[in-house]
């Protein structure tokens, strides 16, 4: 028999079974040697309880001349199956030993495992884009308005508004209406389709009574884009110098009541409106759209003038009754660069300190052309960044 004190390596090194050594006898005449007996359950030491596992790795016939009694803790011999009642008598009893005994058709499916299996990088990116698209498509219970604003010109309001509209249209299928509410705006030059002589927000504001009488007339003022969104353009105004040396627009902007009427008319076409605002937050057109804003998006560049303008605008909103809108704003860095890394860290920390989320949209050669923006012409990482921003906005609006 195998001694429990032998090491596992010595058992596999010597394939010849060892004979038991003779016991010393007191009398000179040799006595017949007794057959080795397996220790009983009471005699077997605790450390030898796993001897059956070691013995199973060897060929028992090589070292045991005859079968030995089973230890007390061995499995009992198989029992004949107990006859079970038929299906008419009910299900099989729980103690029948069948693998289907505990199978419940009405039980809920088990929770998915938290174990993260290996996923190829390209497949992981594809899954992330699918999840982002799902979030962009989240429905809203009411009409929602996204206000893209910064009182500092050149911050990237118009390109960001165009890209957001394309993301909600192409990926989300929401077909939003993009409104140019900037009196000096150039939205018409940044979209893909804009026929000559297209009607503008000024024309719509002058004919709101006709729109109220016939809701279908609103589509005459909108221009459909191949990137799946509508555009209500503006007729750019020019700055002129007055005799006293100050500057003013060559014609007045729409009033606050007219801005509210424009919003009401556009809400008949889509449940999502995106407003490209101007640089003057005291302007009637700017203030007229403000009560309808559900989400504020502030594009900035990492320089003092752009970031200070954003802070001043937020402070004005806070003191004029729009504190909730200001506190939920999203800061979007446009065209980030390594040259602005230190400034970015400082300004992003300042925005984060007041509880605002900061995201980024990378620089793109297509945007640098300063021409009409086509969604498919943007780089993939640019589209991914805009889609993530759109998903963030959509999740907020759906909650």
XYZ file of C-alpha atoms in Angstrom:
399
model
C 0.000 0.000 0.000
C 1.001 3.615 -0.470
C 2.295 5.285 2.623
C 0.671 8.646 3.261
C 4.081 10.022 4.213
C 5.476 9.449 0.725
C 5.638 12.529 -1.506
C 3.556 12.803 -4.705
C 6.724 13.048 -6.805
C 8.170 9.830 -5.385
C 5.002 7.980 -6.324
C 5.335 8.894 -9.998
C 9.142 8.525 -10.108
C 9.146 4.837 -9.090
C 6.690 2.807 -11.156
C 7.605 -0.514 -9.384
C 5.470 -1.057 -6.312
C 7.377 -1.285 -3.055
C 6.998 -4.355 -0.875
C 6.408 -3.842 2.806
C 9.544 -4.244 4.926
C 9.580 -7.218 7.352
C 8.820 -6.456 10.953
C 11.528 -7.335 13.545
C 10.643 -10.510 15.469
C 11.598 -11.394 19.013
C 11.835 -15.148 18.328
C 14.439 -16.565 15.972
C 11.833 -18.445 13.932
C 10.244 -16.285 11.172
C 6.535 -15.809 11.377
C 4.239 -15.687 8.337
C 3.812 -12.105 7.305
C 0.298 -10.789 7.539
C -1.430 -9.333 4.508
C -1.484 -5.523 4.526
C -4.878 -4.193 5.490
C -6.407 -0.833 4.548
C -6.891 1.387 7.590
C -10.413 1.723 8.800
C -12.219 5.048 9.013
C -11.265 5.300 12.678
C -7.619 4.367 12.107
C -7.031 6.469 8.977
C -5.152 9.687 9.831
C -6.674 13.038 8.826
C -3.904 13.890 6.402
C -4.581 10.668 4.420
C -8.192 11.471 3.565
C -7.184 12.493 0.014
C -5.226 9.292 -0.672
C -7.989 8.126 -3.007
C -7.288 11.160 -5.260
C -3.601 10.238 -5.526
C -4.347 6.548 -6.086
C -6.720 7.388 -8.932
C -3.778 8.885 -10.848
C -1.934 5.506 -10.785
C -2.749 2.079 -12.130
C -4.133 0.257 -9.123
C -3.341 -3.200 -10.583
C 0.407 -2.425 -10.505
C 0.671 -2.349 -6.766
C -2.397 -4.073 -5.305
C -2.552 -7.856 -5.643
C -6.219 -8.016 -4.809
C -9.134 -5.596 -4.482
C -9.205 -3.778 -1.184
C -12.247 -2.766 0.812
C -13.664 0.663 -0.038
C -13.033 3.390 2.549
C -15.945 4.490 4.633
C -16.337 7.807 2.752
C -16.536 6.303 -0.765
C -19.555 6.917 -2.966
C -22.333 4.326 -2.509
C -23.074 1.971 -5.409
C -25.649 3.250 -7.910
C -29.213 2.500 -7.003
C -31.832 1.334 -9.487
C -34.062 4.157 -10.694
C -37.237 4.688 -8.772
C -40.315 4.546 -10.895
C -41.783 8.001 -11.256
C -45.403 8.923 -11.880
C -46.455 9.819 -15.374
C -47.123 13.314 -16.629
C -50.790 12.930 -15.752
C -49.772 12.628 -12.099
C -47.713 15.793 -12.131
C -44.070 16.731 -12.534
C -41.232 14.511 -11.387
C -40.333 14.887 -7.683
C -37.443 17.074 -6.684
C -35.335 14.169 -5.390
C -35.480 12.163 -8.610
C -31.966 13.184 -9.609
C -33.005 14.523 -13.029
C -31.194 17.579 -14.401
C -34.584 19.091 -15.282
C -36.054 18.844 -11.779
C -35.179 22.426 -10.873
C -35.909 23.863 -14.308
C -38.698 26.406 -14.077
C -40.106 27.709 -17.346
C -41.603 30.701 -15.578
C -38.418 31.700 -13.781
C -36.639 34.850 -15.034
C -33.474 34.513 -17.043
C -30.266 34.631 -15.003
C -28.471 37.941 -14.811
C -25.625 38.355 -17.311
C -22.189 37.624 -15.998
C -19.982 40.559 -15.093
C -16.991 38.773 -16.502
C -15.566 40.859 -19.322
C -14.665 38.671 -22.246
C -12.017 39.660 -24.706
C -13.293 41.933 -27.486
C -11.245 43.053 -30.447
C -10.575 46.815 -30.465
C -12.485 47.429 -33.694
C -15.420 45.428 -32.373
C -15.379 47.337 -29.088
C -15.484 50.642 -30.986
C -18.396 49.378 -33.043
C -20.301 48.423 -29.904
C -19.617 51.852 -28.405
C -21.009 53.542 -31.522
C -24.111 51.375 -31.362
C -24.688 52.372 -27.744
C -24.133 56.047 -28.606
C -26.659 55.818 -31.439
C -29.166 54.211 -29.082
C -28.834 57.136 -26.688
C -29.206 59.711 -29.474
C -32.475 58.045 -30.497
C -34.007 58.330 -27.026
C -37.474 59.876 -27.367
C -38.635 62.948 -25.488
C -42.046 63.521 -23.974
C -42.246 67.140 -25.115
C -40.658 69.490 -27.634
C -37.054 70.241 -26.679
C -34.736 73.101 -27.615
C -30.938 73.149 -27.604
C -29.413 76.632 -27.406
C -25.856 76.971 -28.759
C -24.536 80.246 -27.358
C -21.449 82.263 -26.512
C -21.346 86.039 -26.620
C -17.824 85.924 -28.057
C -17.811 85.682 -31.840
C -15.625 83.068 -33.482
C -16.080 80.484 -30.745
C -17.478 77.940 -33.193
C -21.208 78.255 -32.523
C -22.375 77.796 -36.113
C -20.180 74.781 -37.027
C -21.120 73.080 -33.765
C -24.831 73.732 -34.326
C -24.599 72.302 -37.855
C -22.751 69.182 -36.698
C -25.189 68.586 -33.845
C -28.116 68.891 -36.248
C -26.509 66.359 -38.587
C -25.808 63.949 -35.723
C -29.394 64.102 -34.478
C -30.642 63.742 -38.053
C -28.301 61.139 -39.524
C -27.741 58.995 -36.437
C -30.773 59.767 -34.294
C -33.372 60.082 -37.047
C -35.004 63.031 -35.258
C -34.946 65.465 -38.217
C -34.403 68.591 -36.089
C -34.964 72.178 -37.174
C -31.828 74.345 -37.083
C -32.724 78.011 -36.551
C -30.315 80.834 -37.340
C -31.145 83.334 -34.608
C -27.991 85.363 -35.160
C -28.770 88.748 -36.748
C -25.343 88.755 -38.379
C -25.168 84.991 -38.804
C -23.783 83.086 -41.750
C -25.551 79.762 -41.256
C -26.726 79.808 -44.873
C -23.103 79.602 -46.034
C -22.217 76.638 -43.769
C -24.994 74.209 -44.727
C -24.963 72.024 -47.812
C -28.223 73.074 -49.478
C -29.365 76.685 -49.565
C -31.030 77.823 -52.792
C -30.864 81.433 -53.857
C -33.841 83.424 -52.684
C -34.704 81.054 -49.853
C -37.068 82.507 -47.270
C -35.542 83.494 -43.928
C -36.448 83.905 -40.282
C -37.240 87.554 -40.988
C -39.782 86.528 -43.631
C -41.339 84.024 -41.248
C -41.549 86.603 -38.458
C -43.380 88.955 -40.811
C -45.973 86.321 -41.793
C -46.720 84.545 -38.531
C -50.439 85.236 -38.945
C -50.475 83.199 -42.161
C -48.690 80.320 -40.430
C -51.312 80.276 -37.689
C -54.026 80.047 -40.326
C -52.276 77.294 -42.311
C -49.723 75.196 -40.427
C -48.435 73.613 -43.632
C -47.063 76.981 -44.745
C -44.152 76.672 -42.300
C -42.410 74.219 -44.617
C -42.131 76.955 -47.234
C -39.624 78.691 -44.977
C -37.493 75.634 -44.224
C -34.775 74.113 -46.399
C -34.288 70.359 -46.136
C -30.699 69.129 -45.922
C -29.240 65.859 -47.180
C -27.943 65.251 -43.643
C -31.555 64.891 -42.445
C -32.406 68.207 -40.811
C -34.267 71.408 -41.657
C -32.733 74.885 -41.782
C -34.381 78.229 -41.127
C -31.728 80.667 -42.319
C -31.324 84.369 -41.567
C -30.626 87.328 -43.771
C -27.334 88.721 -42.452
C -27.385 92.269 -41.234
C -24.462 94.604 -41.523
C -22.895 96.833 -38.945
C -22.915 100.507 -39.876
C -21.237 103.417 -38.167
C -23.536 106.081 -36.788
C -22.740 109.829 -36.809
C -21.840 109.716 -33.116
C -19.163 107.113 -33.797
C -21.075 104.111 -32.495
C -22.091 101.103 -34.581
C -25.492 99.560 -35.118
C -27.205 97.053 -37.390
C -28.489 98.332 -40.689
C -32.004 97.109 -39.803
C -33.661 96.014 -36.563
C -33.824 92.396 -35.447
C -36.997 90.465 -34.761
C -38.772 91.207 -31.495
C -39.110 88.863 -28.543
C -42.733 88.147 -29.451
C -41.731 87.366 -33.020
C -38.973 85.056 -31.773
C -41.541 83.224 -29.674
C -43.811 82.942 -32.719
C -40.956 81.520 -34.797
C -40.338 78.886 -32.142
C -44.019 77.954 -32.075
C -44.113 77.612 -35.865
C -40.977 75.451 -36.060
C -42.204 73.197 -33.274
C -44.964 72.048 -35.633
C -42.342 70.374 -37.829
C -40.035 68.678 -35.321
C -39.852 67.842 -31.627
C -36.207 68.970 -31.508
C -35.106 72.537 -32.250
C -31.474 73.674 -32.320
C -30.874 77.426 -32.106
C -27.675 79.067 -33.350
C -27.644 82.283 -31.338
C -25.898 85.603 -31.827
C -23.231 87.418 -29.868
C -25.466 89.879 -28.010
C -27.384 88.342 -25.111
C -29.289 91.617 -24.673
C -30.729 91.431 -28.192
C -34.494 90.873 -28.494
C -34.058 87.851 -30.752
C -31.580 86.314 -28.272
C -33.853 86.932 -25.298
C -36.948 85.786 -27.181
C -35.650 82.216 -27.642
C -34.253 81.911 -24.123
C -37.493 80.880 -22.336
C -37.783 77.814 -24.582
C -34.219 76.552 -24.077
C -33.915 73.166 -22.361
C -30.175 72.627 -22.811
C -27.405 75.202 -23.124
C -24.269 74.290 -25.092
C -21.354 76.742 -24.891
C -18.499 76.374 -27.398
C -15.194 77.846 -26.246
C -11.582 78.083 -27.283
C -8.888 77.923 -24.646
C -8.122 81.600 -24.413
C -9.062 84.222 -21.877
C -11.506 86.195 -24.016
C -13.607 83.173 -25.044
C -13.733 81.644 -21.565
C -14.408 84.926 -19.779
C -17.265 85.640 -22.187
C -18.743 82.248 -21.303
C -18.451 82.963 -17.571
C -20.050 86.391 -17.957
C -22.943 84.918 -19.936
C -23.477 82.249 -17.273
C -23.466 84.906 -14.563
C -26.057 86.938 -16.475
C -28.300 83.896 -16.859
C -27.946 83.151 -13.155
C -29.043 86.642 -12.158
C -31.940 86.891 -14.630
C -33.891 83.805 -13.622
C -32.204 81.148 -15.754
C -29.966 79.655 -13.100
C -31.059 76.078 -13.799
C -30.175 76.457 -17.476
C -26.770 77.889 -16.566
C -25.975 75.179 -14.006
C -26.716 72.393 -16.507
C -24.706 73.884 -19.379
C -22.183 71.793 -21.315
C -18.848 73.385 -22.210
C -17.511 72.239 -25.588
C -13.912 72.951 -26.490
C -13.656 73.501 -30.230
C -10.458 72.796 -32.157
C -8.323 71.784 -29.153
C -4.577 71.774 -29.651
C -1.507 70.695 -27.710
C -0.435 74.326 -27.689
C -3.368 75.050 -25.394
C -2.796 72.128 -23.024
C -1.850 74.303 -20.040
C -4.639 76.796 -20.687
C -7.070 73.942 -21.190
C -6.183 72.436 -17.838
C -6.651 75.757 -16.074
C -9.927 76.752 -17.727
C -11.419 73.261 -17.660
C -10.710 73.125 -13.938
C -12.488 76.459 -13.483
C -15.567 75.198 -15.334
C -15.508 71.914 -13.437
C -15.262 73.800 -10.160
C -18.703 75.306 -10.749
C -20.119 71.897 -11.693
C -20.103 72.107 -15.498
C -19.177 69.231 -17.769
C -16.392 69.865 -20.288
C -16.135 67.885 -23.526
C -14.178 68.385 -26.732
C -14.542 68.257 -30.500
C -11.221 67.811 -32.327
C -9.974 69.999 -35.121
C -11.029 68.838 -38.566
C -9.666 69.783 -42.020
C -13.197 69.891 -43.400
C -14.196 72.548 -40.870
C -11.032 74.522 -41.552
C -12.215 75.146 -45.124
C -14.849 77.508 -43.691
C -17.380 76.314 -46.261
C -20.515 74.211 -46.228
C -20.322 71.355 -43.727
C -21.122 67.822 -44.900
C -21.408 65.121 -42.256
C -19.728 62.364 -44.273
C -16.771 64.628 -45.060
C -15.841 64.939 -41.392
C -13.202 62.638 -39.938
C -14.428 59.626 -38.019
C -13.071 60.836 -34.683
C -14.841 64.176 -35.216
C -18.140 62.431 -35.894
C -17.615 60.214 -32.854
C -17.022 63.236 -30.615
C -20.116 65.052 -31.912
C -22.219 61.898 -31.535
C -21.079 61.493 -27.943
C -22.091 65.094 -27.284
C -25.462 64.495 -28.957
C -25.947 61.340 -26.876
C -25.185 63.315 -23.723
C -27.734 65.964 -24.673
C -30.341 63.386 -25.675
C -29.958 61.535 -22.380
C -30.486 64.764 -20.457
C -33.523 65.761 -22.501
C -35.125 62.328 -22.143
C -34.812 62.242 -18.350
